[in-house]
CSV table of C-alpha atoms in Angstrom, one decimal:
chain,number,residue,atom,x,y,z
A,87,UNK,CA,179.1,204.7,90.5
A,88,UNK,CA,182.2,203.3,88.9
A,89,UNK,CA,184.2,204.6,86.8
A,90,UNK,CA,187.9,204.6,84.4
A,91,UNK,CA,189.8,207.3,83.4
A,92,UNK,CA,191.9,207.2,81.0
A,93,UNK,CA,194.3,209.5,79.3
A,94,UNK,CA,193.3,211.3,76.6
A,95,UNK,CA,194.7,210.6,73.4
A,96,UNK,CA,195.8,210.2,70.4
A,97,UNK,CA,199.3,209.2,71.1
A,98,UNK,CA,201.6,209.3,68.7
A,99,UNK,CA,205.1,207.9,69.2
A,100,UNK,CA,207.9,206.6,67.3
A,101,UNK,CA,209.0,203.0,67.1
A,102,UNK,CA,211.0,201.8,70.1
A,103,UNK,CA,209.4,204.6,72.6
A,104,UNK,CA,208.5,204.2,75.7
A,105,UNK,CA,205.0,204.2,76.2
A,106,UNK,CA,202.4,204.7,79.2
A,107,UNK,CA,198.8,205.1,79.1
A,108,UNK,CA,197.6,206.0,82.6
A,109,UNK,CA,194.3,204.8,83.8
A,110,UNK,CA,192.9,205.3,87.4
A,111,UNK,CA,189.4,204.1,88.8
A,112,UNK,CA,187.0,204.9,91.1
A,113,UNK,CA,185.1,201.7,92.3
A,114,UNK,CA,183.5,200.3,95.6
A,115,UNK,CA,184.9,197.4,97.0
A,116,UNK,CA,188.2,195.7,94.9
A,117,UNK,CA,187.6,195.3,91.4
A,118,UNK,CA,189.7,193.4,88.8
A,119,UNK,CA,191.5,195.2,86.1
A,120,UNK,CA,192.1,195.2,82.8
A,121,UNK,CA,193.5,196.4,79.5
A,122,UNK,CA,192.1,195.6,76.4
A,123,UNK,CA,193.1,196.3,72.6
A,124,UNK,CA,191.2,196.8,69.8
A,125,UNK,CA,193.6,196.5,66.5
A,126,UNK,CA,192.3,198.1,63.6
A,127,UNK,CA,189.1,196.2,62.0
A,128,UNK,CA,189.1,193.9,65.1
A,129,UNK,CA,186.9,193.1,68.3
A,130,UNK,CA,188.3,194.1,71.9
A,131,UNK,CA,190.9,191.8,72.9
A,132,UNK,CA,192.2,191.1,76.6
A,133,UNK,CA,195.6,192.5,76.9
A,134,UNK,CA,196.3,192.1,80.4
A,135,UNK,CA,194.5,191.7,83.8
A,136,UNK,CA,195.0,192.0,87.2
A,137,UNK,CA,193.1,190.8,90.2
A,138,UNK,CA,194.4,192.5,93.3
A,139,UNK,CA,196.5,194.8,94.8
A,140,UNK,CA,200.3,195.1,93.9
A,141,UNK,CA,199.4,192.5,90.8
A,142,UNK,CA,201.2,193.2,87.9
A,143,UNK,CA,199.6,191.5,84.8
A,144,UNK,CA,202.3,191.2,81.6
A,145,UNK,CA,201.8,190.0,78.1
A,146,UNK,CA,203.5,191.1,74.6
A,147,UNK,CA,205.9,193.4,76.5
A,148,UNK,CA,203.2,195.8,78.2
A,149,UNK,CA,202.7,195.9,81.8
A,150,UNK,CA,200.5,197.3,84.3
A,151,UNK,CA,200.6,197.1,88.1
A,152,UNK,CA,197.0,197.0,90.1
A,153,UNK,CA,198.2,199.9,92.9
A,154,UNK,CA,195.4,200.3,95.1
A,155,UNK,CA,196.8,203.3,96.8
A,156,UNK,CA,196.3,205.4,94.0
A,157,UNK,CA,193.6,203.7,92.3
A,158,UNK,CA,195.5,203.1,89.0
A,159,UNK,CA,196.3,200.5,86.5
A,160,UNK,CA,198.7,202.3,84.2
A,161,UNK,CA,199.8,200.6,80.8
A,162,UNK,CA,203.9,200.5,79.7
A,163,UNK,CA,205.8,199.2,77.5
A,164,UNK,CA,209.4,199.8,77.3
A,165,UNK,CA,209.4,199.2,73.2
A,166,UNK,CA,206.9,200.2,71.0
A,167,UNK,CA,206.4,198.5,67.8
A,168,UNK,CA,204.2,199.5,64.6
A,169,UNK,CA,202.4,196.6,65.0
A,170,UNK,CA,201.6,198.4,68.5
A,171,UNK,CA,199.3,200.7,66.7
A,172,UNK,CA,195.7,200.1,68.1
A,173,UNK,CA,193.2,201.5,70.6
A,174,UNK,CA,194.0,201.2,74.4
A,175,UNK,CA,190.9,200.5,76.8
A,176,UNK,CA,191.0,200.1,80.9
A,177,UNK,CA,188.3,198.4,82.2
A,178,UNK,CA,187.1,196.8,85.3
A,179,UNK,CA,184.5,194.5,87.1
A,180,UNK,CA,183.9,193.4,90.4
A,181,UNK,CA,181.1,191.1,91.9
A,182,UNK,CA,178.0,192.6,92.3
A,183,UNK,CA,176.2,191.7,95.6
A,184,UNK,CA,173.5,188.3,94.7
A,185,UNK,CA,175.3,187.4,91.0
A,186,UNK,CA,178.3,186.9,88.8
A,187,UNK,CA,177.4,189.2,86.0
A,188,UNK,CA,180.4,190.8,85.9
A,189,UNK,CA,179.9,193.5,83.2
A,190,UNK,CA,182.7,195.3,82.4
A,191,UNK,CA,183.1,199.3,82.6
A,192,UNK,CA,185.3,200.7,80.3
A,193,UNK,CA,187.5,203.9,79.7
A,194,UNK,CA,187.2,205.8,76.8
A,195,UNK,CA,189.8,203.9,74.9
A,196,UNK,CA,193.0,205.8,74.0
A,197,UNK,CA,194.4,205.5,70.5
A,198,UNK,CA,197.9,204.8,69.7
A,199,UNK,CA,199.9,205.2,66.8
A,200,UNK,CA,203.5,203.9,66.6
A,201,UNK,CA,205.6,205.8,63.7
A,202,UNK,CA,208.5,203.7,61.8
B,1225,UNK,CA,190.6,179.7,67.6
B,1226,UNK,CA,187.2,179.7,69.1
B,1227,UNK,CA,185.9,183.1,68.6
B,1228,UNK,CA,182.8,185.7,68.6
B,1229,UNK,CA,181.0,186.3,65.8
B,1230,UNK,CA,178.9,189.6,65.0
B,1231,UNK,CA,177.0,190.5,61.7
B,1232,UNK,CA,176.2,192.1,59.9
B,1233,UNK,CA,179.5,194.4,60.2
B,1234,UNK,CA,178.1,197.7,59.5
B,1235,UNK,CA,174.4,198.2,59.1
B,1236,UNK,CA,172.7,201.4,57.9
B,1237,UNK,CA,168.9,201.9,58.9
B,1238,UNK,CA,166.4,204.5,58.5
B,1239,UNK,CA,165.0,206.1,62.0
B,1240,UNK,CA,162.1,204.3,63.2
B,1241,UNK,CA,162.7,201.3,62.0
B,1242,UNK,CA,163.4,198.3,63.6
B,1243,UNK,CA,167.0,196.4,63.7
B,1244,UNK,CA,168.8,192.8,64.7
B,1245,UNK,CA,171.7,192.3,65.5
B,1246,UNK,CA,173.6,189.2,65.7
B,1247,UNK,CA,176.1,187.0,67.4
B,1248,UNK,CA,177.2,183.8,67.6
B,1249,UNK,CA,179.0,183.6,71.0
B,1250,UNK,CA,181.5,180.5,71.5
B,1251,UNK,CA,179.7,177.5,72.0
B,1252,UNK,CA,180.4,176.5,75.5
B,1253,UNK,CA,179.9,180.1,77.2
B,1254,UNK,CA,177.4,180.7,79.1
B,1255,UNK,CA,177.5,184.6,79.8
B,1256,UNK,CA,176.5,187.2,77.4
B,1257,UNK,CA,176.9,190.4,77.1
B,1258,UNK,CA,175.8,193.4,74.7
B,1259,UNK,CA,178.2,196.7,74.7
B,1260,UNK,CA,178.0,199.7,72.6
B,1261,UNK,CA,180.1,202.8,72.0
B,1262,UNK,CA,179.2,205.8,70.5
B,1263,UNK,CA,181.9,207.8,68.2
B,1264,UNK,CA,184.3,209.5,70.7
B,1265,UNK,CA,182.5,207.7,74.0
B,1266,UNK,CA,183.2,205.1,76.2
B,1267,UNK,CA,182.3,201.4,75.7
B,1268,UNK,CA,178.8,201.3,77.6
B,1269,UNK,CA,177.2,198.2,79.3
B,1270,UNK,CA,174.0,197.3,77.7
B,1271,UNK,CA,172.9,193.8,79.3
B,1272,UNK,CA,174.1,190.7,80.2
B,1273,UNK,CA,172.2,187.3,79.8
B,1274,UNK,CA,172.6,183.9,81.4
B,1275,UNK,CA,170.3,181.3,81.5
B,1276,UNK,CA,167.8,182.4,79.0
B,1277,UNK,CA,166.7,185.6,80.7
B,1278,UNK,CA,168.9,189.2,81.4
B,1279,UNK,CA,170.8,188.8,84.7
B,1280,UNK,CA,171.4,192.9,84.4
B,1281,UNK,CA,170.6,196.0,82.2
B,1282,UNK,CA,171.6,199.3,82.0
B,1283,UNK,CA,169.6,202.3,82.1
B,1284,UNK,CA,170.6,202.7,77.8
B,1285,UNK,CA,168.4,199.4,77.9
B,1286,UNK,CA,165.3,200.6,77.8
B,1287,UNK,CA,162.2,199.0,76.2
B,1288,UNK,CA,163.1,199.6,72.7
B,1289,UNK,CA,166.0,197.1,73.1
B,1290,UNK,CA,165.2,193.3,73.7
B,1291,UNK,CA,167.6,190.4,73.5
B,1292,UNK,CA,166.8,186.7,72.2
B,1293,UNK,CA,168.9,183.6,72.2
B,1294,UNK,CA,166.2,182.3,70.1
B,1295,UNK,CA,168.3,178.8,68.9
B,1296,UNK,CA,170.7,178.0,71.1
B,1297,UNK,CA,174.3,179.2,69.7
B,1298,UNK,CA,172.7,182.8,68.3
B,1299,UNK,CA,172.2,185.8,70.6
B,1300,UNK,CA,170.5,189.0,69.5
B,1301,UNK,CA,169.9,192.3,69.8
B,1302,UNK,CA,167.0,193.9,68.8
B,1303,UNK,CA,166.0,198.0,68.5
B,1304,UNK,CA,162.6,198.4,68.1
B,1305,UNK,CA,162.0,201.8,66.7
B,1306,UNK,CA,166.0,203.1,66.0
B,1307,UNK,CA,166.3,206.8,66.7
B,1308,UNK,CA,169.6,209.1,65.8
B,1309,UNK,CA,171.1,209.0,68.7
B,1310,UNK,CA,171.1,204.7,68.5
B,1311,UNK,CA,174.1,205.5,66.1
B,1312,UNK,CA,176.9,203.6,67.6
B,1313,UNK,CA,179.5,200.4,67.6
B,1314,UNK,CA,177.6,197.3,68.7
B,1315,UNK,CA,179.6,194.4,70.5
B,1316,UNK,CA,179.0,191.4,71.9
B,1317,UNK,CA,180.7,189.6,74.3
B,1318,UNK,CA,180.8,186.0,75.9
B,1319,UNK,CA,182.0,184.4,78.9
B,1320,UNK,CA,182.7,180.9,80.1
B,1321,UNK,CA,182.3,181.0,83.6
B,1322,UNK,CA,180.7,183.3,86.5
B,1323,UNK,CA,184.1,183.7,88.2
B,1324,UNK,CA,185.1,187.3,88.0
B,1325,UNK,CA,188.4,186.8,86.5
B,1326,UNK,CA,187.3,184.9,83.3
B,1327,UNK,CA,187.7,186.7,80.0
B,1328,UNK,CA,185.4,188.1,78.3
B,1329,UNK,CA,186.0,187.2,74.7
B,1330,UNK,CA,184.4,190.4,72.3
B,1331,UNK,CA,183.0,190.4,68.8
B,1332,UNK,CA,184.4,192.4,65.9
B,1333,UNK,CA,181.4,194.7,66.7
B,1334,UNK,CA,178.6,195.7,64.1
B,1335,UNK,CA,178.5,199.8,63.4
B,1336,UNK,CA,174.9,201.0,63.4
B,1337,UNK,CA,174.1,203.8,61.7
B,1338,UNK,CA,170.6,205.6,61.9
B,1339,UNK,CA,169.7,208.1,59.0
Protein backbone atom coordinates (compact mmCIF):
# COMPACT_ATOMS: atom_id res chain seq x y z
CA UNK A 1 0.00 0.00 0.00
CA UNK A 2 1.21 3.52 0.41
CA UNK A 3 3.31 4.74 2.41
CA UNK A 4 5.76 8.10 3.86
CA UNK A 5 8.84 7.97 5.47
CA UNK A 6 10.06 10.25 7.23
CA UNK A 7 13.13 11.01 9.28
CA UNK A 8 13.23 10.32 12.54
CA UNK A 9 13.43 13.02 14.90
CA UNK A 10 13.60 15.13 17.27
CA UNK A 11 15.73 17.70 15.59
CA UNK A 12 17.22 20.12 17.39
CA UNK A 13 18.98 23.09 15.79
CA UNK A 14 20.05 26.44 16.47
CA UNK A 15 18.47 29.51 15.10
CA UNK A 16 19.62 30.41 11.57
CA UNK A 17 20.47 26.49 10.63
CA UNK A 18 19.95 25.01 7.84
CA UNK A 19 17.34 22.58 8.07
CA UNK A 20 16.08 19.32 5.96
CA UNK A 21 13.67 16.86 6.90
CA UNK A 22 13.75 14.00 4.28
CA UNK A 23 10.63 12.32 3.35
CA UNK A 24 10.39 9.61 0.59
CA UNK A 25 7.11 7.66 -0.54
CA UNK A 26 6.11 4.59 -1.84
CA UNK A 27 2.73 5.00 -3.79
CA UNK A 28 1.01 3.57 -7.09
CA UNK A 29 0.43 5.80 -9.71
CA UNK A 30 1.53 9.85 -9.07
CA UNK A 31 0.40 11.20 -5.92
CA UNK A 32 0.38 14.78 -4.68
CA UNK A 33 2.60 15.91 -1.95
CA UNK A 34 2.62 17.62 0.97
CA UNK A 35 4.03 19.06 4.13
CA UNK A 36 2.08 19.97 6.94
CA UNK A 37 2.81 21.69 10.46
CA UNK A 38 1.40 21.34 13.54
CA UNK A 39 2.61 24.41 15.98
CA UNK A 40 2.30 23.67 19.45
CA UNK A 41 -1.49 23.46 20.77
CA UNK A 42 -2.60 23.74 17.11
CA UNK A 43 -4.34 21.56 14.25
CA UNK A 44 -2.23 20.33 11.11
CA UNK A 45 -1.67 23.16 8.87
CA UNK A 46 -0.71 22.90 4.99
CA UNK A 47 2.76 24.01 4.61
CA UNK A 48 3.52 23.27 1.24
CA UNK A 49 2.30 21.02 -1.66
CA UNK A 50 3.28 19.83 -4.73
CA UNK A 51 1.42 18.14 -7.61
CA UNK A 52 3.84 16.56 -10.00
CA UNK A 53 7.16 15.83 -10.82
CA UNK A 54 10.06 18.39 -10.59
CA UNK A 55 7.36 20.74 -8.67
CA UNK A 56 8.75 22.61 -6.04
CA UNK A 57 6.16 23.99 -3.64
CA UNK A 58 7.58 27.17 -1.29
CA UNK A 59 6.02 29.10 1.49
CA UNK A 60 7.52 30.88 4.72
CA UNK A 61 11.03 30.12 3.45
CA UNK A 62 10.76 26.10 3.35
CA UNK A 63 10.91 24.22 0.22
CA UNK A 64 10.47 20.92 -1.07
CA UNK A 65 10.91 19.59 -4.69
CA UNK A 66 8.36 16.56 -5.84
CA UNK A 67 11.47 14.26 -7.46
CA UNK A 68 9.86 11.36 -8.78
CA UNK A 69 13.14 9.52 -9.48
CA UNK A 70 13.76 9.00 -6.02
CA UNK A 71 10.42 9.06 -4.66
CA UNK A 72 11.10 12.07 -2.25
CA UNK A 73 9.74 15.27 -1.11
CA UNK A 74 12.37 16.62 1.21
CA UNK A 75 11.69 19.77 3.42
CA UNK A 76 14.51 22.86 3.69
CA UNK A 77 14.88 25.75 4.78
CA UNK A 78 17.99 27.80 4.60
CA UNK A 79 17.03 29.81 8.03
CA UNK A 80 15.59 28.50 10.91
CA UNK A 81 13.71 30.62 13.21
CA UNK A 82 12.27 29.85 16.87
CA UNK A 83 9.08 30.42 15.74
CA UNK A 84 10.09 27.35 13.40
CA UNK A 85 9.59 25.09 16.33
CA UNK A 86 6.70 22.64 15.47
CA UNK A 87 6.09 19.13 14.26
CA UNK A 88 6.95 18.29 10.59
CA UNK A 89 4.46 15.78 8.68
CA UNK A 90 4.76 14.50 4.79
CA UNK A 91 1.78 13.30 3.42
CA UNK A 92 0.20 12.38 0.22
CA UNK A 93 -3.00 11.52 -1.77
CA UNK A 94 -3.75 10.48 -5.03
CA UNK A 95 -7.15 9.65 -6.81
CA UNK A 96 -8.53 6.52 -6.00
CA UNK A 97 -9.97 4.63 -9.02
CA UNK A 98 -14.35 5.51 -9.00
CA UNK A 99 -14.01 8.77 -6.35
CA UNK A 100 -12.45 11.86 -5.14
CA UNK A 101 -11.98 10.94 -1.48
CA UNK A 102 -8.68 11.80 -1.37
CA UNK A 103 -7.60 10.83 2.17
CA UNK A 104 -4.44 11.74 3.17
CA UNK A 105 -1.52 9.28 4.36
CA UNK A 106 0.81 10.73 6.57
CA UNK A 107 4.45 10.22 7.94
CA UNK A 108 5.11 9.92 11.37
CA UNK A 109 5.63 13.60 11.88
CA UNK A 110 9.09 14.79 12.88
CA UNK A 111 9.58 17.31 15.60
CA UNK A 112 11.66 20.30 15.43
CA UNK A 113 13.06 22.46 17.85
CA UNK A 114 14.87 25.72 16.88
CA UNK A 115 17.35 26.95 19.87
CA UNK A 116 17.91 30.98 20.24
CA UNK B 1 -10.42 33.01 9.11
CA UNK B 2 -12.79 30.24 8.36
CA UNK B 3 -11.63 27.38 10.33
CA UNK B 4 -12.26 23.73 11.92
CA UNK B 5 -13.52 23.38 15.03
CA UNK B 6 -13.12 20.17 17.41
CA UNK B 7 -14.31 19.75 21.10
CA UNK B 8 -14.10 18.84 23.44
CA UNK B 9 -10.09 19.31 23.49
CA UNK B 10 -9.13 16.58 25.59
CA UNK B 11 -11.58 14.06 26.86
CA UNK B 12 -10.98 11.36 29.52
CA UNK B 13 -13.38 8.21 29.50
CA UNK B 14 -13.62 5.07 31.33
CA UNK B 15 -13.22 1.76 28.99
CA UNK B 16 -16.39 0.59 27.74
CA UNK B 17 -18.04 3.41 27.52
CA UNK B 18 -19.23 5.21 24.81
CA UNK B 19 -17.83 8.67 23.34
CA UNK B 20 -18.69 11.77 20.69
CA UNK B 21 -16.67 13.66 19.28
CA UNK B 22 -17.21 16.82 17.58
CA UNK B 23 -16.60 19.13 14.76
CA UNK B 24 -17.82 21.90 13.12
CA UNK B 25 -16.14 21.73 9.64
CA UNK B 26 -16.21 25.15 7.54
CA UNK B 27 -19.42 25.79 6.30
CA UNK B 28 -19.20 25.45 2.58
CA UNK B 29 -16.97 22.09 2.51
CA UNK B 30 -18.32 19.30 1.45
CA UNK B 31 -15.54 16.52 2.33
CA UNK B 32 -14.98 15.18 5.71
CA UNK B 33 -12.59 13.52 7.11
CA UNK B 34 -11.75 11.76 10.67
CA UNK B 35 -7.84 11.09 11.47
CA UNK B 36 -6.29 9.80 14.53
CA UNK B 37 -2.79 9.37 15.85
CA UNK B 38 -1.64 7.47 18.57
CA UNK B 39 1.33 8.79 20.91
CA UNK B 40 4.55 8.17 18.86
CA UNK B 41 2.46 6.86 15.52
CA UNK B 42 1.53 8.15 12.37
CA UNK B 43 -1.55 10.23 11.59
CA UNK B 44 -4.00 7.31 10.49
CA UNK B 45 -6.99 7.60 8.06
CA UNK B 46 -10.23 6.78 9.79
CA UNK B 47 -13.17 7.81 7.17
CA UNK B 48 -14.14 10.20 4.96
CA UNK B 49 -17.77 11.38 4.35
CA UNK B 50 -19.52 13.28 1.48
CA UNK B 51 -22.94 13.41 0.83
CA UNK B 52 -24.41 12.12 4.01
CA UNK B 53 -22.91 8.68 3.85
CA UNK B 54 -18.81 7.42 4.26
CA UNK B 55 -17.34 7.53 0.71
CA UNK B 56 -14.22 5.32 2.52
CA UNK B 57 -13.06 3.68 5.78
CA UNK B 58 -10.25 2.22 7.07
CA UNK B 59 -9.73 -1.09 8.48
CA UNK B 60 -9.32 1.09 12.33
CA UNK B 61 -13.08 1.83 11.39
CA UNK B 62 -14.64 -0.90 12.55
CA UNK B 63 -18.15 -1.18 13.95
CA UNK B 64 -17.49 0.45 17.11
CA UNK B 65 -16.95 3.79 15.31
CA UNK B 66 -19.93 5.54 13.44
CA UNK B 67 -20.01 9.07 12.09
CA UNK B 68 -23.21 11.45 11.95
CA UNK B 69 -23.63 14.84 10.37
CA UNK B 70 -26.75 14.90 12.33
CA UNK B 71 -27.62 18.95 11.65
CA UNK B 72 -26.02 20.18 8.91
CA UNK B 73 -22.69 22.15 10.01
CA UNK B 74 -21.77 19.34 12.99
CA UNK B 75 -19.85 16.10 12.07
CA UNK B 76 -19.25 13.43 14.65
CA UNK B 77 -17.55 10.72 15.73
CA UNK B 78 -18.79 8.25 17.76
CA UNK B 79 -16.88 4.99 19.80
CA UNK B 80 -19.24 2.74 20.92
CA UNK B 81 -17.64 0.78 23.59
CA UNK B 82 -13.92 2.66 24.00
CA UNK B 83 -11.14 0.21 24.79
CA UNK B 84 -7.33 1.12 25.86
CA UNK B 85 -5.92 0.96 22.84
CA UNK B 86 -8.68 3.85 21.41
CA UNK B 87 -6.25 6.23 23.34
CA UNK B 88 -5.23 8.62 20.74
CA UNK B 89 -5.32 12.41 19.05
CA UNK B 90 -8.61 12.77 17.28
CA UNK B 91 -8.80 15.24 14.13
CA UNK B 92 -10.96 16.25 11.82
CA UNK B 93 -10.63 17.53 8.60
CA UNK B 94 -12.64 19.33 5.81
CA UNK B 95 -12.40 19.90 2.25
CA UNK B 96 -14.04 22.22 -0.33
CA UNK B 97 -13.89 20.43 -3.39
CA UNK B 98 -13.18 16.68 -4.85
CA UNK B 99 -10.23 17.92 -6.82
CA UNK B 100 -7.15 16.26 -5.51
CA UNK B 101 -5.17 19.29 -4.86
CA UNK B 102 -7.62 21.14 -2.58
CA UNK B 103 -6.50 21.58 1.08
CA UNK B 104 -7.56 19.91 3.55
CA UNK B 105 -8.12 22.32 6.39
CA UNK B 106 -7.54 20.20 10.07
CA UNK B 107 -9.04 20.68 13.48
CA UNK B 108 -7.08 21.44 16.60
CA UNK B 109 -7.67 17.72 17.39
CA UNK B 110 -9.48 16.36 20.57
CA UNK B 111 -7.02 13.88 22.84
CA UNK B 112 -8.86 10.81 23.94
CA UNK B 113 -7.90 9.10 26.70
CA UNK B 114 -9.33 5.59 27.86
CA UNK B 115 -8.74 4.63 31.53
Amino acid sequence: GDSVTQMEGPVTLSEEAFLTINCTYTATGYPSLFWYVQYPGEGLQLLLKATKADDKGSNKGFEATYRKETTSFHLEKGSVQVSDSAVYFCALTFKNSGGSNYKLTFGKGTLLTVNP
Amino acid sequence: EPEVTQTPSHQVTQMGQEVILRCVPISNHLYFYWYRQILGQKVEFLVSFYNNEISEKSEIFDDQFSVERPDGSNFTLKIRSTKLEDSAMYFCASRHTGFMNTEAFFGQGTRLTVV
